[in-house]
PDB file of C-alpha atoms in Angstrom:
ATOM      1  CA  UNK C 581     108.909  84.017  93.956  1.00  0.00           C
ATOM      2  CA  UNK C 582     110.362  87.382  94.146  1.00  0.00           C
ATOM      3  CA  UNK C 583     106.800  89.322  94.702  1.00  0.00           C
ATOM      4  CA  UNK C 584     106.600  86.540  97.567  1.00  0.00           C
ATOM      5  CA  UNK C 585     109.956  87.610  99.220  1.00  0.00           C
ATOM      6  CA  UNK C 586     109.358  90.863  98.879  1.00  0.00           C
ATOM      7  CA  UNK C 587     105.830  90.896 100.568  1.00  0.00           C
ATOM      8  CA  UNK C 588     107.798  88.309 103.284  1.00  0.00           C
ATOM      9  CA  UNK C 589     109.757  91.095 103.926  1.00  0.00           C
ATOM     10  CA  UNK C 590     107.596  93.961 104.352  1.00  0.00           C
ATOM     11  CA  UNK C 591     105.500  92.331 106.798  1.00  0.00           C
ATOM     12  CA  UNK C 592     108.650  91.153 108.808  1.00  0.00           C
ATOM     13  CA  UNK C 593     109.712  94.566 108.927  1.00  0.00           C
ATOM     14  CA  UNK C 594     106.274  95.671 109.868  1.00  0.00           C
ATOM     15  CA  UNK C 595     106.305  93.253 112.626  1.00  0.00           C
ATOM     16  CA  UNK C 596     109.365  94.368 114.189  1.00  0.00           C
ATOM     17  CA  UNK C 597     108.530  97.661 113.933  1.00  0.00           C
ATOM     18  CA  UNK C 598     105.507  97.504 116.116  1.00  0.00           C
ATOM     19  CA  UNK C 599     107.272  95.721 118.629  1.00  0.00           C
ATOM     20  CA  UNK C 600     109.772  98.547 118.785  1.00  0.00           C
ATOM     21  CA  UNK C 601     107.009 101.107 119.469  1.00  0.00           C
ATOM     22  CA  UNK C 602     105.503  99.016 122.138  1.00  0.00           C
ATOM     23  CA  UNK C 603     107.805 100.601 124.717  1.00  0.00           C
ATOM     24  CA  UNK C 604     106.930 104.045 123.530  1.00  0.00           C
ATOM     25  CA  UNK C 605     103.141 102.989 123.730  1.00  0.00           C
ATOM     26  CA  UNK C 606     103.927 102.406 127.481  1.00  0.00           C
ATOM     27  CA  UNK C 607     105.643 105.240 128.683  1.00  0.00           C
ATOM     28  CA  UNK C 608     102.537 107.399 127.007  1.00  0.00           C
ATOM     29  CA  UNK C 609     100.381 105.254 129.128  1.00  0.00           C
ATOM     30  CA  UNK C 610     102.043 106.485 131.665  1.00  0.00           C
ATOM     31  CA  UNK C 611     102.444 110.118 130.661  1.00  0.00           C
ATOM     32  CA  UNK C 612      98.540 109.756 130.408  1.00  0.00           C
ATOM     33  CA  UNK C 613      99.003 110.746 133.938  1.00  0.00           C
ATOM     34  CA  UNK C 614     100.223 113.852 133.888  1.00  0.00           C
ATOM     35  CA  UNK C 615      98.093 117.026 132.040  1.00  0.00           C
ATOM     36  CA  UNK C 616      96.660 117.058 128.436  1.00  0.00           C
ATOM     37  CA  UNK C 617     100.072 119.231 127.163  1.00  0.00           C
ATOM     38  CA  UNK C 618     102.104 116.461 128.496  1.00  0.00           C
ATOM     39  CA  UNK C 619      99.712 112.958 126.992  1.00  0.00           C
ATOM     40  CA  UNK C 620      99.988 115.858 123.333  1.00  0.00           C
ATOM     41  CA  UNK C 621     103.799 115.838 123.429  1.00  0.00           C
ATOM     42  CA  UNK C 622     103.952 112.283 123.986  1.00  0.00           C
ATOM     43  CA  UNK C 623     101.410 111.398 121.341  1.00  0.00           C
ATOM     44  CA  UNK C 624     103.752 113.703 118.963  1.00  0.00           C
ATOM     45  CA  UNK C 625     106.791 111.519 119.974  1.00  0.00           C
ATOM     46  CA  UNK C 626     105.504 108.704 119.054  1.00  0.00           C
ATOM     47  CA  UNK C 627     104.127 110.058 115.784  1.00  0.00           C
ATOM     48  CA  UNK C 628     107.526 111.222 114.798  1.00  0.00           C
ATOM     49  CA  UNK C 629     109.374 107.657 115.960  1.00  0.00           C
ATOM     50  CA  UNK C 630     106.560 106.345 113.473  1.00  0.00           C
ATOM     51  CA  UNK C 631     107.244 108.552 110.332  1.00  0.00           C
ATOM     52  CA  UNK C 632     111.159 107.804 111.202  1.00  0.00           C
ATOM     53  CA  UNK C 633     110.527 104.443 110.640  1.00  0.00           C
ATOM     54  CA  UNK C 634     108.656 104.671 107.447  1.00  0.00           C
ATOM     55  CA  UNK C 635     111.214 105.234 105.299  1.00  0.00           C
ATOM     56  CA  UNK C 636     109.523 109.227 104.445  1.00  0.00           C
ATOM     57  CA  UNK C 637     112.155 111.990 104.273  1.00  0.00           C
ATOM     58  CA  UNK C 638     111.977 114.492 106.871  1.00  0.00           C
ATOM     59  CA  UNK C 639     111.371 118.005 105.222  1.00  0.00           C
ATOM     60  CA  UNK C 640     111.188 116.579 101.936  1.00  0.00           C
ATOM     61  CA  UNK C 641     108.504 113.956 102.118  1.00  0.00           C
ATOM     62  CA  UNK C 642     106.916 114.864 105.244  1.00  0.00           C
ATOM     63  CA  UNK C 643     106.920 118.402 107.408  1.00  0.00           C
ATOM     64  CA  UNK C 644     106.010 118.460 111.218  1.00  0.00           C
ATOM     65  CA  UNK C 645     103.999 121.670 112.498  1.00  0.00           C
ATOM     66  CA  UNK C 646     104.385 123.835 109.426  1.00  0.00           C
ATOM     67  CA  UNK C 647     102.027 127.053 109.932  1.00  0.00           C
ATOM     68  CA  UNK C 648      99.779 128.356 107.495  1.00  0.00           C
ATOM     69  CA  UNK C 649      97.521 131.554 107.117  1.00  0.00           C
ATOM     70  CA  UNK C 650      94.367 130.975 105.040  1.00  0.00           C
ATOM     71  CA  UNK C 651      92.457 134.082 105.310  1.00  0.00           C
ATOM     72  CA  UNK C 652      93.636 135.677 108.500  1.00  0.00           C
ATOM     73  CA  UNK C 653      93.193 131.829 110.079  1.00  0.00           C
ATOM     74  CA  UNK C 654      96.469 130.394 111.175  1.00  0.00           C
ATOM     75  CA  UNK C 655      96.156 126.518 110.685  1.00  0.00           C
ATOM     76  CA  UNK C 656      99.158 124.208 112.112  1.00  0.00           C
ATOM     77  CA  UNK C 657      98.848 120.701 111.120  1.00  0.00           C
ATOM     78  CA  UNK C 658     100.749 117.739 113.042  1.00  0.00           C
ATOM     79  CA  UNK C 659     101.987 116.776 109.713  1.00  0.00           C
ATOM     80  CA  UNK C 660     101.736 117.173 106.419  1.00  0.00           C
ATOM     81  CA  UNK C 661     102.828 113.907 104.214  1.00  0.00           C
ATOM     82  CA  UNK C 662     103.720 114.763 100.506  1.00  0.00           C
ATOM     83  CA  UNK C 663     102.849 112.127  97.861  1.00  0.00           C
ATOM     84  CA  UNK C 664     103.757 112.230  94.243  1.00  0.00           C
ATOM     85  CA  UNK C 665     101.908 114.021  92.004  1.00  0.00           C
ATOM     86  CA  UNK C 666     101.511 117.179  94.167  1.00  0.00           C
ATOM     87  CA  UNK C 667      99.353 115.635  96.288  1.00  0.00           C
ATOM     88  CA  UNK C 668      98.861 116.295 100.086  1.00  0.00           C
ATOM     89  CA  UNK C 669      97.678 114.218 103.526  1.00  0.00           C
ATOM     90  CA  UNK C 670      97.535 115.701 106.744  1.00  0.00           C
ATOM     91  CA  UNK C 671      97.778 113.924 110.004  1.00  0.00           C
ATOM     92  CA  UNK C 672      96.294 114.783 113.787  1.00  0.00           C
ATOM     93  CA  UNK C 673      97.585 113.655 117.034  1.00  0.00           C
ATOM     94  CA  UNK C 674      96.057 115.831 119.443  1.00  0.00           C
ATOM     95  CA  UNK C 675      93.259 113.170 120.601  1.00  0.00           C
ATOM     96  CA  UNK C 676      93.146 113.289 124.461  1.00  0.00           C
ATOM     97  CA  UNK C 677      93.088 110.015 126.546  1.00  0.00           C
ATOM     98  CA  UNK C 678      92.528 111.871 129.986  1.00  0.00           C
ATOM     99  CA  UNK C 679      89.856 109.470 130.442  1.00  0.00           C
ATOM    100  CA  UNK C 680      90.891 106.555 128.914  1.00  0.00           C
ATOM    101  CA  UNK C 681      93.482 106.734 131.672  1.00  0.00           C
ATOM    102  CA  UNK C 682      90.624 106.884 134.145  1.00  0.00           C
ATOM    103  CA  UNK C 683      88.988 104.091 132.762  1.00  0.00           C
ATOM    104  CA  UNK C 684      92.017 101.654 132.730  1.00  0.00           C
ATOM    105  CA  UNK C 685      92.907 102.894 136.600  1.00  0.00           C
ATOM    106  CA  UNK C 686      89.631 102.873 138.320  1.00  0.00           C
ATOM    107  CA  UNK C 687      88.168  99.705 140.176  1.00  0.00           C
ATOM    108  CA  UNK C 688      84.639 100.988 140.646  1.00  0.00           C
ATOM    109  CA  UNK C 689      81.690  99.786 138.102  1.00  0.00           C
ATOM    110  CA  UNK C 690      80.413 103.452 138.368  1.00  0.00           C
ATOM    111  CA  UNK C 691      83.434 105.064 137.595  1.00  0.00           C
ATOM    112  CA  UNK C 692      84.710 102.889 134.853  1.00  0.00           C
ATOM    113  CA  UNK C 693      81.323 103.348 132.921  1.00  0.00           C
ATOM    114  CA  UNK C 694      81.289 107.018 133.526  1.00  0.00           C
ATOM    115  CA  UNK C 695      85.087 107.460 132.334  1.00  0.00           C
ATOM    116  CA  UNK C 696      84.035 104.859 129.067  1.00  0.00           C
ATOM    117  CA  UNK C 697      81.777 107.363 128.558  1.00  0.00           C
ATOM    118  CA  UNK C 698      83.848 110.509 128.738  1.00  0.00           C
ATOM    119  CA  UNK C 699      86.049 108.301 126.566  1.00  0.00           C
ATOM    120  CA  UNK C 700      83.847 107.835 123.615  1.00  0.00           C
ATOM    121  CA  UNK C 701      82.647 111.385 123.682  1.00  0.00           C
ATOM    122  CA  UNK C 702      86.395 112.935 123.686  1.00  0.00           C
ATOM    123  CA  UNK C 703      87.115 111.172 120.421  1.00  0.00           C
ATOM    124  CA  UNK C 704      83.612 112.357 119.056  1.00  0.00           C
ATOM    125  CA  UNK C 705      84.018 115.675 119.988  1.00  0.00           C
ATOM    126  CA  UNK C 706      87.390 115.681 118.486  1.00  0.00           C
ATOM    127  CA  UNK C 707      86.403 114.027 114.946  1.00  0.00           C
ATOM    128  CA  UNK C 708      83.893 117.235 115.028  1.00  0.00           C
ATOM    129  CA  UNK C 709      86.749 119.900 116.157  1.00  0.00           C
ATOM    130  CA  UNK C 710      88.977 118.427 113.728  1.00  0.00           C
ATOM    131  CA  UNK C 711      86.326 118.604 110.822  1.00  0.00           C
ATOM    132  CA  UNK C 712      85.658 122.202 111.647  1.00  0.00           C
ATOM    133  CA  UNK C 713      89.081 123.165 111.299  1.00  0.00           C
ATOM    134  CA  UNK C 714      88.870 122.827 107.271  1.00  0.00           C
ATOM    135  CA  UNK C 715      92.412 121.403 106.900  1.00  0.00           C
ATOM    136  CA  UNK C 716      91.322 120.640 103.337  1.00  0.00           C
ATOM    137  CA  UNK C 717      91.238 124.521 102.373  1.00  0.00           C
ATOM    138  CA  UNK C 718      95.130 124.567 103.073  1.00  0.00           C
ATOM    139  CA  UNK C 719      96.041 122.806  99.499  1.00  0.00           C
ATOM    140  CA  UNK C 720      92.889 123.097  97.671  1.00  0.00           C
ATOM    141  CA  UNK C 721      92.906 120.721  95.118  1.00  0.00           C
ATOM    142  CA  UNK C 722      95.986 119.326  95.969  1.00  0.00           C
ATOM    143  CA  UNK C 723      94.627 117.658  99.084  1.00  0.00           C
ATOM    144  CA  UNK C 724      93.102 114.260  99.731  1.00  0.00           C
ATOM    145  CA  UNK C 725      89.739 113.708 100.855  1.00  0.00           C
ATOM    146  CA  UNK C 726      90.879 112.532 104.220  1.00  0.00           C
ATOM    147  CA  UNK C 727      92.363 113.928 107.271  1.00  0.00           C
ATOM    148  CA  UNK C 728      94.274 110.720 109.329  1.00  0.00           C
ATOM    149  CA  UNK C 729      93.300 111.141 113.154  1.00  0.00           C
ATOM    150  CA  UNK C 730      96.118 109.634 115.230  1.00  0.00           C
ATOM    151  CA  UNK C 731      95.215 107.330 118.275  1.00  0.00           C
ATOM    152  CA  UNK C 732      98.523 106.330 120.021  1.00  0.00           C
ATOM    153  CA  UNK C 733      97.367 103.658 122.192  1.00  0.00           C
ATOM    154  CA  UNK C 734      95.389 100.767 120.306  1.00  0.00           C
ATOM    155  CA  UNK C 735      93.227  99.582 123.249  1.00  0.00           C
ATOM    156  CA  UNK C 736      92.391 103.017 123.778  1.00  0.00           C
ATOM    157  CA  UNK C 737      90.588 103.054 120.246  1.00  0.00           C
ATOM    158  CA  UNK C 738      89.456  99.400 120.335  1.00  0.00           C
ATOM    159  CA  UNK C 739      87.663 100.316 123.668  1.00  0.00           C
ATOM    160  CA  UNK C 740      86.003 103.338 121.764  1.00  0.00           C
ATOM    161  CA  UNK C 741      84.814 101.511 118.871  1.00  0.00           C
ATOM    162  CA  UNK C 742      83.910  98.510 120.418  1.00  0.00           C
ATOM    163  CA  UNK C 743      81.346 100.095 122.745  1.00  0.00           C
ATOM    164  CA  UNK C 744      80.451 102.448 119.901  1.00  0.00           C
ATOM    165  CA  UNK C 745      81.045 101.266 116.696  1.00  0.00           C
ATOM    166  CA  UNK C 746      79.285 104.268 114.835  1.00  0.00           C
ATOM    167  CA  UNK C 747      82.281 106.471 116.079  1.00  0.00           C
ATOM    168  CA  UNK C 748      84.279 105.360 112.716  1.00  0.00           C
ATOM    169  CA  UNK C 749      81.173 105.874 110.255  1.00  0.00           C
ATOM    170  CA  UNK C 750      81.072 109.117 112.124  1.00  0.00           C
ATOM    171  CA  UNK C 751      84.594 110.014 111.297  1.00  0.00           C
ATOM    172  CA  UNK C 752      84.704 108.936 107.633  1.00  0.00           C
ATOM    173  CA  UNK C 753      81.295 111.058 106.965  1.00  0.00           C
ATOM    174  CA  UNK C 754      83.371 114.266 107.814  1.00  0.00           C
ATOM    175  CA  UNK C 755      86.498 112.593 105.806  1.00  0.00           C
ATOM    176  CA  UNK C 756      88.289 111.877 108.518  1.00  0.00           C
ATOM    177  CA  UNK C 757      90.071 108.244 108.649  1.00  0.00           C
ATOM    178  CA  UNK C 758      90.918 107.058 112.546  1.00  0.00           C
ATOM    179  CA  UNK C 759      94.401 105.053 112.647  1.00  0.00           C
ATOM    180  CA  UNK C 760      96.252 103.637 115.196  1.00  0.00           C
ATOM    181  CA  UNK C 761     100.089 103.029 115.296  1.00  0.00           C
ATOM    182  CA  UNK C 762     100.132  99.811 112.988  1.00  0.00           C
ATOM    183  CA  UNK C 763      97.314 101.100 110.653  1.00  0.00           C
ATOM    184  CA  UNK C 764      99.407 104.588 110.088  1.00  0.00           C
ATOM    185  CA  UNK C 765     102.517 102.567 109.960  1.00  0.00           C
ATOM    186  CA  UNK C 766     100.667 100.496 107.174  1.00  0.00           C
ATOM    187  CA  UNK C 767      99.321 103.895 105.269  1.00  0.00           C
ATOM    188  CA  UNK C 768     103.461 105.735 105.711  1.00  0.00           C
ATOM    189  CA  UNK C 769     105.016 102.496 104.130  1.00  0.00           C
ATOM    190  CA  UNK C 770     102.360 101.961 101.379  1.00  0.00           C
ATOM    191  CA  UNK C 771     103.398 106.149 100.805  1.00  0.00           C
ATOM    192  CA  UNK C 772     107.082 105.461 100.898  1.00  0.00           C
ATOM    193  CA  UNK C 773     106.554 102.636  98.250  1.00  0.00           C
ATOM    194  CA  UNK C 774     104.700 104.889  95.966  1.00  0.00           C
ATOM    195  CA  UNK C 775     107.393 107.463  96.491  1.00  0.00           C
ATOM    196  CA  UNK C 776     110.335 104.695  95.297  1.00  0.00           C
ATOM    197  CA  UNK C 777     107.874 104.010  92.244  1.00  0.00           C
ATOM    198  CA  UNK C 778     107.710 107.364  91.154  1.00  0.00           C
ATOM    199  CA  UNK C 779     111.651 107.902  91.513  1.00  0.00           C
ATOM    200  CA  UNK C 780     112.003 104.780  89.785  1.00  0.00           C
ATOM    201  CA  UNK C 781     110.169 105.774  87.078  1.00  0.00           C
ATOM    202  CA  UNK C 782     111.642 109.305  86.647  1.00  0.00           C
ATOM    203  CA  UNK C 783     115.024 107.641  86.882  1.00  0.00           C
ATOM    204  CA  UNK C 784     113.644 105.830  83.845  1.00  0.00           C
ATOM    205  CA  UNK C 785     112.690 108.349  81.982  1.00  0.00           C
ATOM    206  CA  UNK C 786     116.050 110.086  82.661  1.00  0.00           C
ATOM    207  CA  UNK C 787     117.914 106.997  80.874  1.00  0.00           C
TER     208      UNK C 787
END
């Protein structure tokens, strides 16, 4: 009964957070009409909001925009998540949604079809570029095999994956997992639970 109650609380909590994030996604949709820098800024804002709601502690369990110098090459992942046992996870939020905005605001069939193709191509290209950065090299054996590629608008990812189902596999083969607001939030809440269990175990050992 205690476990059922805890699970119910977690589901209710996630549902509430998703509702709170809805206004942010509306603002991001409006921001898509700006340039790529504006898009990137809004994507980072939404990502930070999710991190703040996840229960993880900033600068202890995650770091934002930390720079690394690997063999003369500067790498700056958007977010580094610290996991128990000195494991790491990286989140990227720089996918462009300019073509998605054109798709949503076009009334011409040809223009919508062209924008859709460009939207899918944009995500595909970002997967390739993200893979070539080799973020895993930053932490060597401490880093999990996968990097999370964050798409801040659920419908943008749904549109792409429904019209090109191979996108997810394309990313997965390059050790990249595409996540949206809901799936990222659920992932981070799981990590928060891992940290809570780790702390409880450490406290028990100290006692």
